[in-house]
Short mmCIF file of C-alpha atoms and ligand atoms in Angstrom, two decimals:
data_model
loop_
_atom_site.label_atom_id
_atom_site.label_comp_id
_atom_site.label_asym_id
_atom_site.label_seq_id
_atom_site.Cartn_x
_atom_site.Cartn_y
_atom_site.Cartn_z
CA MET A 24 27.06 -11.01 20.36
CA ILE A 25 25.40 -10.21 24.18
CA GLU A 26 22.06 -10.73 24.13
CA ARG A 27 20.06 -8.05 25.69
CA SER A 28 16.13 -7.48 27.08
CA ASN A 29 14.29 -4.51 25.81
CA GLU A 30 16.15 -2.92 29.05
CA ASP A 31 19.57 -3.45 27.94
CA TRP A 32 19.03 -1.97 24.80
CA LEU A 33 17.59 1.02 25.95
CA THR A 34 20.17 1.44 29.01
CA SER A 35 23.21 1.31 26.55
CA LEU A 36 21.56 2.78 24.08
CA GLN A 37 21.45 5.40 26.18
CA SER A 38 24.33 5.36 28.11
CA PRO A 39 27.60 7.58 26.79
CA GLY A 40 31.13 5.48 25.87
CA LYS A 41 31.58 2.06 25.35
CA ALA A 42 28.87 0.38 26.27
CA LYS A 43 26.48 2.50 23.82
CA GLN A 44 29.07 2.29 21.03
CA GLY A 45 28.48 -2.21 21.54
CA ALA A 46 25.04 -1.69 21.62
CA LEU A 47 25.05 0.55 18.05
CA ALA A 48 27.45 -2.36 16.70
CA ASP A 49 25.64 -4.84 17.67
CA LEU A 50 22.22 -3.52 16.49
CA ARG A 51 23.85 -2.66 13.47
CA GLU A 52 25.37 -6.18 12.87
CA ILE A 53 20.90 -7.73 13.68
CA ILE A 54 19.36 -5.23 10.93
CA LEU A 55 22.68 -6.39 8.46
CA ASN A 56 21.45 -9.79 8.97
CA SER A 57 17.62 -9.52 9.08
CA LEU A 58 17.06 -6.60 6.49
CA PRO A 59 18.22 -9.78 3.54
CA TYR A 60 15.06 -11.35 4.45
CA ALA A 61 12.97 -8.71 4.16
CA ILE A 62 14.41 -7.39 0.91
CA SER A 63 15.97 -10.13 -1.43
CA LYS A 64 12.26 -10.80 -3.01
CA TYR A 65 12.99 -7.23 -4.82
CA LEU A 66 16.74 -7.43 -5.14
CA HIS A 67 18.85 -10.63 -5.11
CA PRO A 68 21.89 -10.48 -3.12
CA SER A 69 24.23 -11.14 -5.83
CA ASP A 70 23.68 -7.90 -7.23
CA PRO A 71 25.62 -5.40 -6.98
CA HIS A 72 23.52 -2.68 -5.51
CA PHE A 73 22.68 -5.33 -2.59
CA ASP A 74 25.46 -4.57 -0.23
CA PRO A 75 25.49 -0.85 -0.21
CA LEU A 76 21.48 -0.84 -0.02
CA ILE A 77 21.98 -2.64 2.83
CA GLN A 78 24.53 -0.77 5.07
CA GLU A 79 22.62 2.50 3.87
CA VAL A 80 19.60 0.91 5.27
CA ALA A 81 21.83 0.13 8.35
CA GLN A 82 22.79 3.34 8.61
CA GLU A 83 20.10 5.20 8.12
CA THR A 84 17.86 3.10 10.68
CA LEU A 85 20.35 3.37 13.20
CA LEU A 86 19.71 7.28 13.23
CA ARG A 87 16.10 6.72 13.30
CA VAL A 88 16.28 4.76 16.19
CA MET A 89 18.85 7.03 18.18
CA GLY A 90 15.66 9.95 17.49
CA ARG A 91 12.84 8.12 18.78
CA LEU A 92 14.03 5.72 21.06
CA GLU A 93 11.07 7.89 23.51
CA THR A 94 8.74 6.32 20.92
CA PHE A 95 9.01 2.51 21.63
CA LYS A 96 6.41 1.83 23.90
CA GLY A 97 7.87 -2.08 24.81
CA GLN A 98 4.97 -4.27 23.91
CA SER A 99 7.87 -5.88 21.58
CA LYS A 100 11.02 -7.27 21.64
CA PHE A 101 12.98 -3.68 20.92
CA THR A 102 14.57 -5.09 17.91
CA THR A 103 11.08 -5.81 15.88
CA TRP A 104 10.43 -2.52 16.00
CA VAL A 105 13.46 -1.74 14.99
CA HIS A 106 12.78 -3.56 11.89
CA THR A 107 9.76 -2.29 11.05
CA ILE A 108 12.05 1.47 10.69
CA SER A 109 14.55 -0.52 8.59
CA VAL A 110 11.95 -2.24 6.08
CA ARG A 111 10.09 0.99 5.91
CA ILE A 112 13.43 2.96 4.77
CA ALA A 113 14.46 -0.23 2.58
CA LEU A 114 11.31 -0.77 1.03
CA THR A 115 10.95 3.19 0.24
CA GLU A 116 14.22 3.18 -1.18
CA LEU A 117 13.38 0.23 -3.71
CA ARG A 118 10.08 0.92 -4.50
CA ARG A 119 11.48 4.44 -5.28
CA ALA A 120 13.91 2.68 -7.38
CA ARG A 121 11.46 0.55 -9.38
CA TRP A 122 8.60 2.88 -10.51
CA LYS A 123 11.79 6.00 -11.13
CA GLU A 124 11.05 5.70 -15.03
CA VAL A 125 6.92 6.16 -14.63
CA SER A 126 5.02 9.08 -14.85
CA LEU A 127 1.43 9.52 -13.16
CA ASP A 128 0.26 10.80 -16.51
CA GLU A 129 1.35 7.43 -18.63
CA LEU A 130 -0.49 5.79 -16.38
CA GLN A 131 -4.07 7.06 -16.41
CA GLY A 132 -4.46 5.64 -20.07
CA GLY A 133 -8.36 5.75 -21.14
CA ILE A 134 -9.36 6.84 -18.11
CA ASP A 135 -8.31 10.07 -17.77
CA SER A 136 -9.44 13.04 -20.02
CA ASP A 137 -11.92 12.32 -22.72
CA ASP A 138 -9.76 12.79 -25.97
CA LYS A 139 -6.71 12.06 -24.59
CA MET A 140 -7.38 8.33 -24.96
CA ARG A 141 -4.46 6.50 -24.95
CA GLU A 142 -4.36 2.61 -25.37
CA MET A 143 -2.74 0.78 -22.43
CA PRO A 144 0.09 -1.03 -24.46
CA ASP A 145 1.66 -3.25 -22.05
CA GLN A 146 -1.73 -4.17 -20.52
CA ASP A 147 -3.13 -7.81 -21.46
CA MET A 148 -6.34 -7.74 -23.29
CA ASP A 149 -6.34 -10.68 -24.74
CA VAL A 150 -9.13 -11.98 -22.18
CA GLU A 151 -12.08 -11.34 -24.22
CA ILE A 152 -14.96 -8.69 -22.93
CA SER A 153 -18.21 -9.51 -23.16
CA ALA A 154 -20.49 -6.44 -24.10
CA GLU A 155 -21.86 -6.27 -20.57
CA GLN A 156 -18.47 -5.91 -19.03
CA SER A 157 -17.64 -3.03 -20.95
CA GLU A 158 -20.75 -1.68 -20.53
CA ILE A 159 -20.32 -2.30 -16.93
CA MET A 160 -16.56 -0.49 -17.07
CA ALA A 161 -17.32 2.09 -19.26
CA MET A 162 -20.55 3.05 -16.20
CA ILE A 163 -17.53 2.46 -13.81
CA GLN A 164 -15.09 5.24 -15.67
CA LYS A 165 -17.77 7.49 -15.50
CA THR A 166 -18.90 7.92 -12.48
CA MET A 167 -15.52 8.35 -11.57
CA MET A 168 -14.96 11.32 -13.60
CA GLU A 169 -18.35 12.36 -12.48
CA VAL A 170 -17.92 11.75 -8.65
CA LEU A 171 -14.20 12.62 -8.03
CA THR A 172 -11.74 15.59 -8.15
CA ASP A 173 -9.00 14.70 -10.56
CA LYS A 174 -6.49 14.36 -8.07
CA GLN A 175 -8.48 11.05 -6.13
CA ARG A 176 -9.40 9.78 -9.55
CA LYS A 177 -5.76 10.17 -10.14
CA ALA A 178 -4.52 8.62 -7.10
CA LEU A 179 -7.36 6.07 -6.96
CA VAL A 180 -6.45 4.79 -10.78
CA ALA A 181 -2.47 5.09 -10.26
CA VAL A 182 -2.76 3.50 -6.61
CA ALA A 183 -5.92 0.71 -7.34
CA VAL A 184 -6.02 0.30 -10.89
CA GLN A 185 -2.18 -0.11 -12.11
CA GLY A 186 -0.34 -0.95 -8.96
CA MET A 187 1.46 1.98 -8.32
CA PRO A 188 2.55 2.66 -4.71
CA ILE A 189 1.18 4.96 -2.77
CA ALA A 190 3.99 7.21 -1.67
CA GLU A 191 5.11 7.37 -5.39
CA VAL A 192 2.06 8.61 -6.12
CA ALA A 193 2.47 10.87 -3.39
CA ASP A 194 6.09 12.27 -4.67
CA ARG A 195 4.64 12.60 -7.43
CA MET A 196 1.39 14.54 -6.10
CA GLY A 197 3.80 16.88 -4.36
CA SER A 198 1.80 15.04 -0.81
CA ASN A 199 3.00 12.51 1.15
CA ARG A 200 2.01 8.87 1.50
CA ASN A 201 0.05 9.53 4.40
CA ALA A 202 -2.08 12.29 3.28
CA LEU A 203 -2.52 10.07 0.26
CA TYR A 204 -4.04 7.38 1.73
CA LYS A 205 -6.63 10.16 3.77
CA LEU A 206 -7.16 11.29 -0.12
CA LEU A 207 -7.30 8.05 -1.33
CA HIS A 208 -10.06 6.92 1.55
CA ASP A 209 -11.83 10.06 0.99
CA ALA A 210 -12.11 9.19 -2.70
CA ARG A 211 -13.22 5.19 -1.78
CA LEU A 212 -16.14 6.72 0.17
CA LYS A 213 -17.59 8.79 -2.36
CA LEU A 214 -17.60 6.18 -5.08
CA LYS A 215 -19.17 4.00 -2.29
CA SER A 216 -22.32 6.78 -1.29
CA HIS A 217 -22.43 7.31 -4.72
CA PHE A 218 -23.03 3.57 -5.61
CA GLU A 219 -25.17 3.56 -2.36
CA GLU A 220 -28.05 6.22 -3.54
CA GLN A 221 -27.86 4.81 -6.85
CA GLY A 222 -29.20 1.34 -4.85
CA ILE A 223 -26.08 -0.89 -6.34
CA THR A 224 -23.77 -1.99 -4.64
CA PRO A 225 -19.89 -2.93 -5.71
CA GLU A 226 -21.13 -6.20 -5.03
CA ASN A 227 -23.04 -6.65 -7.53
CA ILE A 228 -21.29 -5.06 -9.79
CA ARG A 229 -18.66 -6.85 -9.46
CA SER A 230 -21.22 -10.17 -9.68
CA SER A 231 -21.50 -9.41 -13.56
CA PHE A 232 -17.64 -10.03 -14.37
CA GLU A 233 -18.02 -13.19 -12.44
CA LYS A 234 -20.76 -14.64 -15.48
CA MET B 27 -29.92 -4.84 -15.56
CA ALA B 28 -32.25 -1.91 -13.72
CA TRP B 29 -29.71 -1.31 -11.59
CA LEU B 30 -27.46 -0.38 -14.38
CA LYS B 31 -29.36 1.53 -16.40
CA ARG B 32 -30.25 3.58 -13.04
CA LEU B 33 -26.85 4.72 -13.14
CA PHE B 34 -27.43 6.30 -17.48
CA ARG B 35 -30.06 8.90 -15.81
CA SER B 36 -29.76 12.10 -16.03
CA LYS B 37 -28.77 14.37 -18.97
CA GLU B 38 -27.49 11.03 -21.02
CA LYS B 39 -24.56 13.07 -22.50
CA ALA B 40 -24.40 9.82 -24.37
CA ALA B 41 -22.54 7.45 -23.43
CA LYS B 42 -19.07 7.58 -24.90
CA PRO B 43 -18.48 5.39 -28.17
CA GLU B 44 -16.81 1.82 -27.85
CA HIS B 45 -12.79 2.58 -27.13
CA LYS B 46 -10.49 0.31 -25.27
CA MET B 47 -10.55 -0.44 -22.25
CA ALA B 48 -8.10 0.99 -20.23
CA MET B 49 -8.79 -1.47 -17.35
CA THR B 50 -9.33 -4.96 -17.18
CA SER B 51 -12.28 -6.40 -15.42
CA GLU B 52 -9.64 -7.76 -12.95
CA GLN B 53 -8.60 -4.41 -12.21
CA ALA B 54 -12.25 -3.13 -11.87
CA ASP B 55 -12.99 -5.89 -9.58
CA LYS B 56 -9.53 -5.22 -7.76
CA MET B 57 -11.14 -1.90 -7.21
CA LEU B 58 -14.64 -2.51 -6.48
CA ARG B 59 -13.91 -4.94 -3.70
CA MET B 60 -12.04 -2.04 -2.07
CA ILE B 61 -14.58 0.16 -2.00
CA GLU B 62 -16.82 -2.28 -1.47
CA HIS B 63 -14.49 -2.23 1.80
CA THR B 64 -14.40 0.94 2.46
CA GLN B 65 -15.15 2.34 6.51
CA ASP B 66 -16.17 5.19 7.61
CA GLU B 67 -13.43 5.43 10.08
CA GLU B 68 -9.64 3.94 8.91
CA LEU B 69 -6.48 4.28 10.48
CA SER B 70 -3.84 5.88 8.09
CA CYS B 71 -0.15 4.90 7.59
CA ASP B 72 1.20 7.09 10.15
CA GLU B 73 -0.63 5.49 13.06
CA VAL B 74 -0.16 1.75 11.61
CA PHE B 75 3.55 2.77 11.73
CA LYS B 76 3.07 3.33 15.00
CA LEU B 77 1.32 -0.29 15.74
CA LEU B 78 3.14 -2.05 13.12
CA TYR B 79 5.69 -3.94 15.09
CA ILE B 80 3.64 -4.88 17.89
CA TYR B 81 1.07 -6.41 15.34
CA ALA B 82 3.68 -8.25 14.04
CA GLU B 83 5.24 -9.32 17.00
CA MET B 84 1.86 -11.05 18.17
CA ALA B 85 1.21 -12.38 14.06
CA SER B 86 4.54 -13.80 14.55
CA LEU B 87 3.55 -15.76 17.72
CA GLY B 88 0.13 -17.01 16.65
CA GLU B 89 -1.55 -14.59 17.88
CA ASP B 90 -6.00 -13.51 16.43
CA VAL B 91 -4.15 -10.12 15.25
CA GLY B 92 -7.36 -9.11 13.64
CA GLU B 93 -9.83 -9.91 16.30
CA LEU B 94 -6.84 -7.43 18.20
CA PHE B 95 -6.20 -4.66 16.24
CA PRO B 96 -9.53 -4.98 13.73
CA LEU B 97 -8.40 -1.57 12.21
CA VAL B 98 -4.78 -2.48 11.49
CA GLU B 99 -5.47 -5.87 9.76
CA HIS B 100 -7.92 -3.46 7.61
CA HIS B 101 -5.29 -1.20 6.85
CA LEU B 102 -3.32 -3.61 5.54
CA GLU B 103 -5.99 -4.89 2.90
CA MET B 104 -6.13 -1.36 1.61
CA CYS B 105 -3.08 -0.07 1.95
CA PRO B 106 -0.48 -1.79 -0.41
CA ASP B 107 2.88 -0.18 1.29
CA CYS B 108 1.74 -0.92 4.49
CA ARG B 109 1.22 -4.21 3.50
CA GLU B 110 4.36 -4.67 1.96
CA GLU B 111 6.02 -3.94 4.60
CA TYR B 112 4.45 -6.00 7.21
CA GLU B 113 4.92 -8.92 5.20
CA ALA B 114 8.71 -8.08 4.72
CA VAL B 115 9.02 -7.86 8.63
CA MET B 116 7.20 -11.14 8.84
CA ARG B 117 9.56 -13.10 6.65
CA ILE B 118 12.42 -11.09 8.74
CA LEU B 119 10.75 -12.51 12.38
CA GLU B 120 10.13 -16.08 10.67
CA LYS B 121 13.42 -16.10 8.76
CA ARG B 122 11.86 -16.82 5.62
CA MET B 123 13.62 -15.36 2.56
CA ASP B 124 10.78 -16.56 -0.23
ZN1 ZN C 312 -0.24 2.79 4.27
#
């Protein structure tokens, strides 16, 4: 494979014919060789889905790269820019597969509505919670009920408490990742200023867990 | 715990009777930490994505990216999706399988 400078990449990818085909083939090769570092943590290379996934991601990455070449500002190696694109495509795909079976409602557990309280079956409850701690937890949940909208609370519980990816929550709410991040930001701001009005800081609530 | 009592002022609809917590103290702690670190101005995921390749490459070169791009660093602390993608890009740049 030829060593290419950023300029070489851009020129070849924008030229017609052989130079472009060669550059695309090389770029595909680079993506295929790099993706395993990014995703083997989530999907073992011996998994039958592994090869089809990286092939598909490489293809999709090339399309996106060609569609937005002009947004590459050249402050890094060209290939680093390409890696951020392929990683985003791959991880979005993997998250979707990993969370496929999980609905938002079942994640809400006892936090959501009053009567439909359900115990979280898979939650590790054997850690003993002191009376004081459980009072604090009840307070936090009560605050969330009072201060946040339904949507904000659901999203915050799913992401901050249950560890669901923002993109997955967004999908289920008919939103997108960018908008959902903003919604969560608003929710955090509301809680923060509510706590401030009460003269307490999240920090001193947290310190009571440490006793 | 005066500060806790203060929260229960107002029209006290009698706090819910004991029920199983849906949150572990670790989860509550994590959420409180996020609230504590919330800033008025934060970058969105799209804004971070446009800077991520520069940020990652500089980080892999040992630059103090937190100093150079504090808002990106902050977003990566608050956003699990972007964080995960940043770490995956770093594994590629450093050729680590982990
Ligand atoms: Zn993000």
